Amino acid sequence: TGTKLQPVGKPPVSQDLRSVWGSSATDVWVAAASWGGIFHWDGTSWTKVNAPGADFRDIHGAGPNAIWAVGRYGNLRHYDGNKWTIQSAGTNKDLFSVHAVSETEVYAVGAEGTAIHYDGTKWKPQPSLRHGCSIVKVAEKLKLQLSLRHGC
C-alpha cells in the first residue's frame, strides 16, 4: 500500500503488552498484562485510560465507539466512545480472546472451553468448546477459526 510502519514508542507501563487494536492511526488501543491497564494512542502520545482494573488478555473493536477488552476471572470491559464500563460476562473463567464483528455481534472465549456472545444487549453463553481450546478470531460471516492452545 506504500505506507510504512513508524515507531511510536511504547506505552508508559512495565507490564507485558498483550494485545493491540486500532480503528485508525490516531485511535490505537493496547491492553497490558498483570493489572497494567489499557492505553490509548491518539497519534501523538500514549495515555492510560480509566478502565476499571483487570489483568487484560485481549482488546478488539468494531469501531472507535465500540471496543471490548477481556481478561482474567471473566473480566470484561466496554468502551462506548466516552468511557469504559464493566460488563457482566456471566462467567468467572479467564477470557483469552475477543472479536467484535459489529456493535451487536461480539464473541469472547477463554478457559475450559468458555465461549460467550454479545448481541448488543447482553452476553450469553455459547456451546462449550473442547477443554483448553479457544477461538482467536471470528471471521466474516461467522466462520470460526480455532487456535489450539496448551493441552489441546
PDB file of C-alpha atoms in Angstrom:
ATOM      1  CA  THR A   1       0.000   0.000   0.000  1.00  0.00           C
ATOM      2  CA  GLY A   2       3.032   2.292   0.147  1.00  0.00           C
ATOM      3  CA  THR A   3       2.538   3.095   3.820  1.00  0.00           C
ATOM      4  CA  LYS A   4       5.446   2.408   6.151  1.00  0.00           C
ATOM      5  CA  LEU A   5       5.115   1.486   9.794  1.00  0.00           C
ATOM      6  CA  GLN A   6       6.531   4.151  12.054  1.00  0.00           C
ATOM      7  CA  PRO A   7       7.770   3.617  15.617  1.00  0.00           C
ATOM      8  CA  VAL A   8       5.621   5.393  18.203  1.00  0.00           C
ATOM      9  CA  GLY A   9       7.312   4.373  21.421  1.00  0.00           C
ATOM     10  CA  LYS A  10       5.759   2.136  23.993  1.00  0.00           C
ATOM     11  CA  PRO A  11       3.040   2.984  26.480  1.00  0.00           C
ATOM     12  CA  PRO A  12       4.278   4.048  29.939  1.00  0.00           C
ATOM     13  CA  VAL A  13       3.917   0.622  31.546  1.00  0.00           C
ATOM     14  CA  SER A  14       6.369  -2.002  32.751  1.00  0.00           C
ATOM     15  CA  GLN A  15       3.991  -4.961  32.285  1.00  0.00           C
ATOM     16  CA  ASP A  16       3.884  -7.020  29.117  1.00  0.00           C
ATOM     17  CA  LEU A  17       1.657  -5.736  26.338  1.00  0.00           C
ATOM     18  CA  ARG A  18      -0.817  -8.451  25.373  1.00  0.00           C
ATOM     19  CA  SER A  19      -2.943  -7.057  22.576  1.00  0.00           C
ATOM     20  CA  VAL A  20      -3.313  -4.111  20.225  1.00  0.00           C
ATOM     21  CA  TRP A  21      -6.264  -2.910  18.151  1.00  0.00           C
ATOM     22  CA  GLY A  22      -6.960   0.321  16.345  1.00  0.00           C
ATOM     23  CA  SER A  23      -9.580   1.950  14.178  1.00  0.00           C
ATOM     24  CA  SER A  24      -7.070   4.409  12.666  1.00  0.00           C
ATOM     25  CA  ALA A  25      -3.539   5.765  13.055  1.00  0.00           C
ATOM     26  CA  THR A  26      -4.878   8.181  15.679  1.00  0.00           C
ATOM     27  CA  ASP A  27      -7.025   5.672  17.571  1.00  0.00           C
ATOM     28  CA  VAL A  28      -4.958   2.714  18.792  1.00  0.00           C
ATOM     29  CA  TRP A  29      -5.601   0.737  21.987  1.00  0.00           C
ATOM     30  CA  VAL A  30      -3.252  -1.574  23.902  1.00  0.00           C
ATOM     31  CA  ALA A  31      -4.115  -3.994  26.706  1.00  0.00           C
ATOM     32  CA  ALA A  32      -1.384  -4.638  29.272  1.00  0.00           C
ATOM     33  CA  ALA A  33      -0.946  -7.759  31.386  1.00  0.00           C
ATOM     34  CA  SER A  34      -0.672  -8.084  35.163  1.00  0.00           C
ATOM     35  CA  TRP A  35      -3.144  -5.346  36.006  1.00  0.00           C
ATOM     36  CA  GLY A  36      -1.246  -2.883  33.793  1.00  0.00           C
ATOM     37  CA  GLY A  37      -4.423  -1.400  32.298  1.00  0.00           C
ATOM     38  CA  ILE A  38      -5.457  -0.078  28.911  1.00  0.00           C
ATOM     39  CA  PHE A  39      -3.605   2.592  26.952  1.00  0.00           C
ATOM     40  CA  HIS A  40      -4.714   4.805  24.069  1.00  0.00           C
ATOM     41  CA  TRP A  41      -2.585   6.274  21.265  1.00  0.00           C
ATOM     42  CA  ASP A  42      -4.071   9.475  19.801  1.00  0.00           C
ATOM     43  CA  GLY A  43      -1.484   9.889  17.058  1.00  0.00           C
ATOM     44  CA  THR A  44       0.816  11.904  19.324  1.00  0.00           C
ATOM     45  CA  SER A  45       1.149  10.191  22.695  1.00  0.00           C
ATOM     46  CA  TRP A  46       0.049   7.255  24.858  1.00  0.00           C
ATOM     47  CA  THR A  47      -2.407   7.799  27.713  1.00  0.00           C
ATOM     48  CA  LYS A  48      -3.501   5.319  30.356  1.00  0.00           C
ATOM     49  CA  VAL A  49      -7.291   5.337  30.353  1.00  0.00           C
ATOM     50  CA  ASN A  50      -9.680   4.919  33.240  1.00  0.00           C
ATOM     51  CA  ALA A  51     -10.773   1.323  32.648  1.00  0.00           C
ATOM     52  CA  PRO A  52     -11.585  -0.450  35.899  1.00  0.00           C
ATOM     53  CA  GLY A  53      -8.666  -2.792  36.646  1.00  0.00           C
ATOM     54  CA  ALA A  54      -8.245  -6.273  35.303  1.00  0.00           C
ATOM     55  CA  ASP A  55      -5.447  -8.474  34.024  1.00  0.00           C
ATOM     56  CA  PHE A  56      -6.366  -7.934  30.380  1.00  0.00           C
ATOM     57  CA  ARG A  57      -5.624 -10.543  27.714  1.00  0.00           C
ATOM     58  CA  ASP A  58      -7.150  -9.094  24.546  1.00  0.00           C
ATOM     59  CA  ILE A  59      -8.767  -5.963  23.099  1.00  0.00           C
ATOM     60  CA  HIS A  60     -10.811  -5.573  19.913  1.00  0.00           C
ATOM     61  CA  GLY A  61     -13.395  -3.246  18.461  1.00  0.00           C
ATOM     62  CA  ALA A  62     -15.999  -2.787  15.768  1.00  0.00           C
ATOM     63  CA  GLY A  63     -15.148   0.923  15.527  1.00  0.00           C
ATOM     64  CA  PRO A  64     -13.955   3.831  17.663  1.00  0.00           C
ATOM     65  CA  ASN A  65     -17.156   3.781  19.751  1.00  0.00           C
ATOM     66  CA  ALA A  66     -17.444   0.029  20.252  1.00  0.00           C
ATOM     67  CA  ILE A  67     -14.394  -1.578  21.880  1.00  0.00           C
ATOM     68  CA  TRP A  68     -14.152  -4.542  24.263  1.00  0.00           C
ATOM     69  CA  ALA A  69     -11.331  -5.828  26.466  1.00  0.00           C
ATOM     70  CA  VAL A  70     -11.282  -9.203  28.224  1.00  0.00           C
ATOM     71  CA  GLY A  71      -9.139 -10.757  30.915  1.00  0.00           C
ATOM     72  CA  ARG A  72      -8.791 -12.989  33.923  1.00  0.00           C
ATOM     73  CA  TYR A  73     -11.726 -14.113  36.055  1.00  0.00           C
ATOM     74  CA  GLY A  74     -14.283 -13.221  33.375  1.00  0.00           C
ATOM     75  CA  ASN A  75     -13.334  -9.548  33.419  1.00  0.00           C
ATOM     76  CA  LEU A  76     -14.937  -7.765  30.506  1.00  0.00           C
ATOM     77  CA  ARG A  77     -14.864  -4.040  29.700  1.00  0.00           C
ATOM     78  CA  HIS A  78     -16.645  -1.968  27.041  1.00  0.00           C
ATOM     79  CA  TYR A  79     -15.770   1.442  25.606  1.00  0.00           C
ATOM     80  CA  ASP A  80     -18.616   3.442  24.050  1.00  0.00           C
ATOM     81  CA  GLY A  81     -16.560   6.338  22.720  1.00  0.00           C
ATOM     82  CA  ASN A  82     -16.747   8.233  26.021  1.00  0.00           C
ATOM     83  CA  LYS A  83     -15.941   5.891  28.873  1.00  0.00           C
ATOM     84  CA  TRP A  84     -15.003   2.332  29.813  1.00  0.00           C
ATOM     85  CA  THR A  85     -17.578   0.339  31.783  1.00  0.00           C
ATOM     86  CA  ILE A  86     -17.709  -3.106  33.320  1.00  0.00           C
ATOM     87  CA  GLN A  87     -19.958  -5.610  31.549  1.00  0.00           C
ATOM     88  CA  SER A  88     -21.055  -8.893  33.079  1.00  0.00           C
ATOM     89  CA  ALA A  89     -19.626 -11.808  31.134  1.00  0.00           C
ATOM     90  CA  GLY A  90     -21.721 -14.316  33.073  1.00  0.00           C
ATOM     91  CA  THR A  91     -18.598 -16.345  33.882  1.00  0.00           C
ATOM     92  CA  ASN A  92     -15.627 -16.183  36.200  1.00  0.00           C
ATOM     93  CA  LYS A  93     -13.425 -18.194  33.818  1.00  0.00           C
ATOM     94  CA  ASP A  94     -10.398 -16.448  32.340  1.00  0.00           C
ATOM     95  CA  LEU A  95     -11.208 -14.882  28.960  1.00  0.00           C
ATOM     96  CA  PHE A  96      -8.365 -15.025  26.430  1.00  0.00           C
ATOM     97  CA  SER A  97      -9.719 -13.520  23.239  1.00  0.00           C
ATOM     98  CA  VAL A  98     -12.438 -11.170  21.989  1.00  0.00           C
ATOM     99  CA  HIS A  99     -13.556 -10.310  18.467  1.00  0.00           C
ATOM    100  CA  ALA A 100     -16.132  -7.679  17.526  1.00  0.00           C
ATOM    101  CA  VAL A 101     -17.840  -8.274  14.200  1.00  0.00           C
ATOM    102  CA  SER A 102     -20.151  -5.314  14.850  1.00  0.00           C
ATOM    103  CA  GLU A 103     -21.594  -3.383  17.796  1.00  0.00           C
ATOM    104  CA  THR A 104     -24.229  -6.090  18.150  1.00  0.00           C
ATOM    105  CA  GLU A 105     -22.117  -9.150  17.415  1.00  0.00           C
ATOM    106  CA  VAL A 106     -19.138  -9.780  19.672  1.00  0.00           C
ATOM    107  CA  TYR A 107     -17.553 -13.075  20.708  1.00  0.00           C
ATOM    108  CA  ALA A 108     -15.214 -13.870  23.585  1.00  0.00           C
ATOM    109  CA  VAL A 109     -13.618 -17.166  24.550  1.00  0.00           C
ATOM    110  CA  GLY A 110     -11.473 -18.488  27.329  1.00  0.00           C
ATOM    111  CA  ALA A 111     -10.513 -21.182  29.788  1.00  0.00           C
ATOM    112  CA  GLU A 112     -12.132 -24.603  29.823  1.00  0.00           C
ATOM    113  CA  GLY A 113     -13.907 -24.033  26.514  1.00  0.00           C
ATOM    114  CA  THR A 114     -15.775 -20.930  27.661  1.00  0.00           C
ATOM    115  CA  ALA A 115     -17.491 -19.156  24.753  1.00  0.00           C
ATOM    116  CA  ILE A 116     -19.825 -16.158  25.076  1.00  0.00           C
ATOM    117  CA  HIS A 117     -21.655 -13.930  22.591  1.00  0.00           C
ATOM    118  CA  TYR A 118     -22.838 -10.320  22.912  1.00  0.00           C
ATOM    119  CA  ASP A 119     -25.957  -9.389  20.932  1.00  0.00           C
ATOM    120  CA  GLY A 120     -25.858  -5.657  21.625  1.00  0.00           C
ATOM    121  CA  THR A 121     -27.786  -6.071  24.859  1.00  0.00           C
ATOM    122  CA  LYS A 122     -26.413  -8.985  26.860  1.00  0.00           C
ATOM    123  CA  TRP A 123     -23.574 -11.516  26.935  1.00  0.00           C
ATOM    124  CA  LYS A 124     -24.882 -15.087  26.597  1.00  0.00           C
ATOM    125  CA  PRO A 125     -23.083 -18.433  26.917  1.00  0.00           C
ATOM    126  CA  GLN A 126     -22.441 -20.401  23.752  1.00  0.00           C
ATOM    127  CA  PRO A 127     -21.900 -24.152  23.338  1.00  0.00           C
ATOM    128  CA  SER A 128     -18.656 -25.042  25.091  1.00  0.00           C
ATOM    129  CA  LEU A 129     -15.525 -25.764  23.090  1.00  0.00           C
ATOM    130  CA  ARG A 130     -13.066 -28.553  23.841  1.00  0.00           C
ATOM    131  CA  HIS A 131     -11.270 -28.168  27.139  1.00  0.00           C
ATOM    132  CA  GLY A 132      -8.195 -25.980  26.697  1.00  0.00           C
ATOM    133  CA  CYS A 133      -9.082 -24.600  23.251  1.00  0.00           C
ATOM    134  CA  SER A 134     -10.176 -21.109  22.303  1.00  0.00           C
ATOM    135  CA  ILE A 135     -11.463 -19.165  19.332  1.00  0.00           C
ATOM    136  CA  VAL A 136      -8.959 -16.494  18.415  1.00  0.00           C
ATOM    137  CA  LYS A 137     -10.803 -14.755  15.625  1.00  0.00           C
ATOM    138  CA  VAL A 138     -14.329 -14.690  14.338  1.00  0.00           C
ATOM    139  CA  ALA A 139     -14.090 -14.229  10.605  1.00  0.00           C
ATOM    140  CA  GLU A 140     -16.592 -12.525   8.370  1.00  0.00           C
ATOM    141  CA  LYS A 141     -19.931 -14.264   8.019  1.00  0.00           C
ATOM    142  CA  LEU A 142     -19.428 -16.031  11.360  1.00  0.00           C
ATOM    143  CA  LYS A 143     -16.900 -18.602  10.175  1.00  0.00           C
ATOM    144  CA  LEU A 144     -14.904 -19.556  13.252  1.00  0.00           C
ATOM    145  CA  GLN A 145     -11.222 -20.310  13.316  1.00  0.00           C
ATOM    146  CA  LEU A 146      -9.889 -22.342  16.204  1.00  0.00           C
ATOM    147  CA  SER A 147      -6.489 -21.965  17.707  1.00  0.00           C
ATOM    148  CA  LEU A 148      -5.154 -24.939  19.603  1.00  0.00           C
ATOM    149  CA  ARG A 149      -3.853 -23.812  22.970  1.00  0.00           C
ATOM    150  CA  HIS A 150      -1.779 -25.673  25.555  1.00  0.00           C
ATOM    151  CA  GLY A 151      -3.210 -29.069  26.410  1.00  0.00           C
ATOM    152  CA  CYS A 152      -5.488 -29.254  23.376  1.00  0.00           C
TER     153      CYS A 152
END
